[in-house]
Short mmCIF file of C-alpha atoms in Angstrom, two decimals:
data_model
loop_
_atom_site.label_atom_id
_atom_site.label_comp_id
_atom_site.label_asym_id
_atom_site.label_seq_id
_atom_site.Cartn_x
_atom_site.Cartn_y
_atom_site.Cartn_z
CA MET A 1 3.98 18.35 -20.43
CA GLN A 2 7.38 16.70 -20.05
CA PRO A 3 7.85 13.24 -21.57
CA LEU A 4 8.55 10.29 -19.30
CA ASP A 5 12.20 9.77 -18.50
CA ARG A 6 14.01 6.42 -18.49
CA MET A 7 13.27 5.65 -14.84
CA GLU A 8 9.59 6.45 -15.21
CA ARG A 9 9.29 4.27 -18.31
CA ASP A 10 11.00 1.41 -16.51
CA CYS A 11 8.59 1.85 -13.59
CA LEU A 12 5.61 1.58 -15.94
CA ILE A 13 7.08 -1.48 -17.65
CA LEU A 14 7.88 -3.22 -14.36
CA HIS A 15 4.39 -2.67 -12.96
CA GLY A 16 2.73 -3.55 -16.25
CA ILE A 17 4.59 -6.87 -16.40
CA TYR A 18 3.90 -7.53 -12.74
CA GLY A 19 0.20 -6.72 -13.05
CA LEU A 20 -0.22 -9.03 -16.04
CA SER A 21 1.72 -11.78 -14.27
CA ALA A 22 -0.45 -11.41 -11.15
CA VAL A 23 -3.64 -11.80 -13.18
CA ILE A 24 -2.29 -14.92 -14.88
CA VAL A 25 -1.04 -16.49 -11.63
CA LEU A 26 -4.34 -15.88 -9.81
CA MET A 27 -6.62 -16.95 -12.65
CA ILE A 28 -4.80 -19.98 -14.05
CA PRO A 29 -6.55 -23.24 -13.06
CA GLY A 30 -4.76 -25.48 -10.59
CA ALA A 31 -4.83 -27.17 -7.23
CA LEU A 32 -2.54 -24.64 -5.55
CA PRO A 33 -4.57 -22.49 -3.10
CA VAL A 34 -4.80 -18.74 -3.46
CA GLY A 35 -2.68 -18.05 -0.37
CA PRO A 36 0.58 -19.56 -1.67
CA ARG A 37 0.02 -17.86 -5.04
CA LEU A 38 -0.41 -14.48 -3.36
CA SER A 39 2.60 -15.11 -1.15
CA ALA A 40 4.73 -15.87 -4.20
CA LEU A 41 3.49 -12.73 -5.97
CA VAL A 42 4.24 -10.51 -2.97
CA ILE A 43 7.71 -11.99 -2.52
CA ALA A 44 8.38 -11.60 -6.26
CA TYR A 45 7.45 -7.90 -6.17
CA ASN A 46 9.57 -7.19 -3.10
CA LEU A 47 12.55 -8.84 -4.78
CA ALA A 48 12.02 -7.45 -8.27
CA LEU A 49 11.66 -3.83 -7.18
CA PRO A 50 14.99 -3.30 -5.36
CA ILE A 51 16.90 -5.67 -7.64
CA THR A 52 15.68 -3.85 -10.75
CA GLY A 53 16.51 -0.55 -9.08
CA MET A 54 20.07 -1.68 -8.39
CA ARG A 55 20.59 -3.21 -11.84
CA ARG A 56 19.17 -0.21 -13.68
CA GLY A 57 20.96 2.37 -11.55
CA TYR A 58 17.96 3.75 -9.65
CA PRO A 59 19.03 4.17 -6.01
CA GLU A 60 15.77 6.08 -5.48
CA TRP A 61 13.85 2.81 -5.87
CA VAL A 62 15.99 1.06 -3.29
CA ARG A 63 15.73 3.93 -0.78
CA LEU A 64 11.97 4.07 -1.17
CA TRP A 65 11.61 0.29 -0.84
CA LEU A 66 13.73 0.34 2.34
CA PHE A 67 11.23 2.80 3.81
CA LEU A 68 8.07 1.12 2.56
CA PHE A 69 8.88 -2.50 3.39
CA PRO A 70 9.09 -1.94 7.19
CA LEU A 71 5.94 0.21 6.95
CA SER A 72 4.16 -2.61 5.12
CA ILE A 73 5.14 -5.07 7.85
CA LEU A 74 3.82 -2.67 10.50
CA GLN A 75 0.50 -2.54 8.67
CA ILE A 76 -0.20 -6.00 10.03
CA PHE A 77 -1.20 -4.31 13.30
CA PRO A 78 -4.06 -2.16 11.93
CA ASP A 79 -5.35 -5.14 9.94
CA TRP A 80 -5.14 -7.35 13.00
CA PHE A 81 -6.98 -4.74 15.08
CA LEU A 82 -9.80 -4.50 12.54
CA ALA A 83 -10.10 -8.28 12.29
CA ALA A 84 -9.67 -9.30 15.93
CA GLN A 85 -10.93 -6.32 17.95
CA LEU A 86 -13.52 -4.51 15.85
CA ASN A 87 -14.49 -7.69 13.97
CA VAL A 88 -15.20 -5.69 10.81
CA LEU A 89 -12.53 -7.23 8.56
CA VAL A 90 -12.35 -10.88 7.56
CA PHE A 91 -9.35 -12.62 6.03
CA PRO A 92 -10.59 -15.96 4.68
CA ASP A 93 -8.39 -19.01 5.00
CA THR A 94 -6.46 -19.07 1.72
CA GLY A 95 -3.88 -21.64 2.75
CA SER A 96 -1.14 -19.14 3.62
CA LEU A 97 0.77 -18.62 6.85
CA ARG A 98 -0.96 -16.23 9.25
CA ILE A 99 0.19 -13.74 11.84
CA GLY A 100 -2.68 -13.71 14.27
CA GLU A 101 -5.77 -12.97 12.15
CA VAL A 102 -3.76 -11.64 9.19
CA PRO A 103 -2.22 -13.58 6.28
CA ALA A 104 1.55 -13.20 6.37
CA PHE A 105 1.69 -12.00 2.76
CA MET A 106 -0.10 -8.81 3.84
CA GLY A 107 3.18 -7.80 5.48
CA GLY A 108 4.62 -7.16 2.03
CA MET A 109 1.55 -6.39 -0.06
CA TRP A 110 1.20 -2.76 1.08
CA VAL A 111 4.51 -1.95 -0.65
CA ILE A 112 2.87 -2.19 -4.07
CA PRO A 113 0.31 0.65 -3.89
CA LEU A 114 2.54 2.72 -1.62
CA PHE A 115 5.47 2.60 -4.02
CA ILE A 116 3.31 3.77 -6.91
CA THR A 117 1.81 6.60 -4.85
CA VAL A 118 5.02 7.88 -3.26
CA PHE A 119 7.06 7.48 -6.47
CA LEU A 120 4.40 9.47 -8.36
CA GLY A 121 4.57 12.22 -5.75
CA GLN A 122 8.37 12.31 -5.89
CA ARG A 123 8.46 12.63 -9.67
CA LEU A 124 5.72 15.27 -9.79
CA ALA A 125 7.50 17.29 -7.10
CA GLU A 126 10.25 17.96 -9.65
CA ARG A 127 7.79 19.25 -12.24
CA THR A 128 4.86 21.08 -10.72
CA GLU A 129 3.54 23.11 -7.78
CA ARG A 130 3.25 21.61 -4.34
CA LYS A 131 -0.54 21.79 -4.22
CA TYR A 132 -0.80 19.68 -7.37
CA VAL A 133 1.65 17.13 -5.97
CA ILE A 134 -0.47 16.73 -2.82
CA LEU A 135 -3.63 16.48 -4.90
CA ALA A 136 -2.07 13.82 -7.15
CA VAL A 137 -0.87 11.77 -4.16
CA CYS A 138 -4.34 11.88 -2.59
CA LEU A 139 -6.00 10.92 -5.88
CA SER A 140 -3.53 8.08 -6.41
CA SER A 141 -4.20 6.80 -2.89
CA PHE A 142 -7.92 6.91 -3.50
CA LEU A 143 -7.74 5.07 -6.82
CA LEU A 144 -5.27 2.41 -5.70
CA PHE A 145 -6.54 1.65 -2.21
CA VAL A 146 -10.25 2.05 -2.83
CA GLY A 147 -9.90 0.33 -6.19
CA SER A 148 -8.29 -2.66 -4.50
CA GLU A 149 -11.14 -2.80 -1.98
CA THR A 150 -13.64 -3.13 -4.83
CA VAL A 151 -11.74 -5.99 -6.49
CA LEU A 152 -9.69 -8.04 -4.04
CA TRP A 153 -12.66 -9.22 -1.96
CA ALA A 154 -13.46 -11.54 -4.88
CA VAL A 155 -10.05 -13.29 -4.92
CA PRO A 156 -10.71 -13.58 -1.91
CA ILE A 157 -8.09 -11.77 0.17
CA TRP A 158 -10.35 -9.90 2.58
CA TYR A 159 -13.85 -8.53 2.91
CA ALA A 160 -15.68 -6.10 5.19
CA ARG A 161 -18.26 -7.31 7.69
CA ASP A 162 -21.08 -5.53 9.53
CA VAL A 163 -20.19 -2.04 8.28
CA ALA A 164 -21.66 0.35 5.72
CA THR A 165 -20.28 -0.43 2.27
CA VAL A 166 -20.62 0.72 -1.33
CA ALA A 167 -19.41 -1.70 -4.03
CA HIS A 168 -17.75 -3.78 -1.28
CA VAL A 169 -15.82 -0.73 -0.03
CA ALA A 170 -16.25 0.01 3.68
CA LEU A 171 -17.08 3.71 3.88
CA TYR A 172 -15.09 4.32 7.06
CA LEU A 173 -11.91 3.24 5.21
CA ILE A 174 -12.00 5.78 2.40
CA ILE A 175 -10.60 8.87 4.13
CA PRO A 176 -8.04 6.93 6.25
CA GLU A 177 -6.66 5.25 3.14
CA ILE A 178 -6.35 8.55 1.27
CA LEU A 179 -4.57 10.06 4.26
CA PHE A 180 -2.42 6.94 4.59
CA GLY A 181 -0.91 7.44 1.14
CA LEU A 182 -0.40 11.14 1.81
CA SER A 183 1.22 10.58 5.21
CA ALA A 184 3.54 7.94 3.75
CA PHE A 185 4.63 10.40 1.05
CA LEU A 186 5.23 13.22 3.55
CA ALA A 187 7.01 10.96 6.03
CA TYR A 188 9.30 9.60 3.33
CA GLU A 189 10.18 13.14 2.23
CA ALA A 190 10.88 14.20 5.81
CA SER A 191 13.06 11.16 6.56
CA LEU A 192 14.93 10.94 3.26
CA ALA A 193 18.20 12.44 4.50
CA ARG A 194 17.96 11.06 8.05
CA THR A 195 19.33 7.98 9.80
CA VAL A 196 17.79 4.54 9.47
CA TRP A 197 16.32 4.82 12.98
CA TYR A 198 14.61 8.08 12.05
CA ARG A 199 13.14 6.44 8.94
CA LEU A 200 11.88 3.49 10.98
CA GLY A 201 10.34 5.93 13.44
CA ALA A 202 8.69 7.77 10.55
CA ALA A 203 7.27 4.50 9.23
CA PHE A 204 5.92 3.63 12.68
CA THR A 205 4.33 7.08 12.94
CA VAL A 206 2.56 6.61 9.60
CA MET A 207 1.12 3.31 10.82
CA ILE A 208 -0.08 4.88 14.08
CA ILE A 209 -1.70 7.78 12.21
CA TYR A 210 -3.47 5.30 9.96
CA LEU A 211 -4.69 3.25 12.91
CA GLY A 212 -5.96 6.38 14.64
CA ASN A 213 -7.77 7.51 11.50
CA LEU A 214 -9.41 4.09 11.19
CA CYS A 215 -10.75 4.32 14.73
CA PHE A 216 -11.92 7.90 14.34
CA PHE A 217 -13.76 7.44 11.06
CA TYR A 218 -15.18 4.09 12.15
CA PHE A 219 -16.65 5.87 15.18
CA ILE A 220 -17.98 8.76 13.08
CA ILE A 221 -19.54 6.68 10.30
CA GLU A 222 -20.61 3.54 12.12
CA THR A 223 -21.65 5.07 15.45
CA LEU A 224 -22.54 8.75 15.13
CA LEU A 225 -24.04 8.55 11.66
#
């Protein structure tokens, strides 16, 4: 097994520091509502990632962030659909700005798990067979997205309503979120050497695929089963 290189070590350090900081910011007593704290954390991540990439000489980080940030903004639409149309997702009032039914900070929050998943896939692609890369991306998506569903309801950021759940995870979400990470990885690969408009189109396609998967698996699990 190859040792971690400089960029991979810096990625671990950055996310370790950020994770610890997030825990401290969210748990420290104070009058400031959760929403502004989360907004500050999301803004901090979306500044720290590309700035660190530029300062440390990692253009890969900047290119990946430029793909993921528009995708994260587009993810407001699936969340809004689940909250306003299906009425199966609730975003409590945390004192933050909202876009329709969705807290504005959600427009940048998706970057965090997606960066980890896609970056992992990119690094493994240089070291191992394709089937293991795909497997690792799917496993990473499962652990990050489903793991967040089991924890973040308690902050609270969101929670499921009137659907089948296990440990606060809505069952219909599991496969769509695994496929979401995989489709983001594949779309980024396919658009890497293309124009900015192609990359934006790829990001939009990933969002639409995710939204379609949500509807399909909601129908299968909540209606047919």
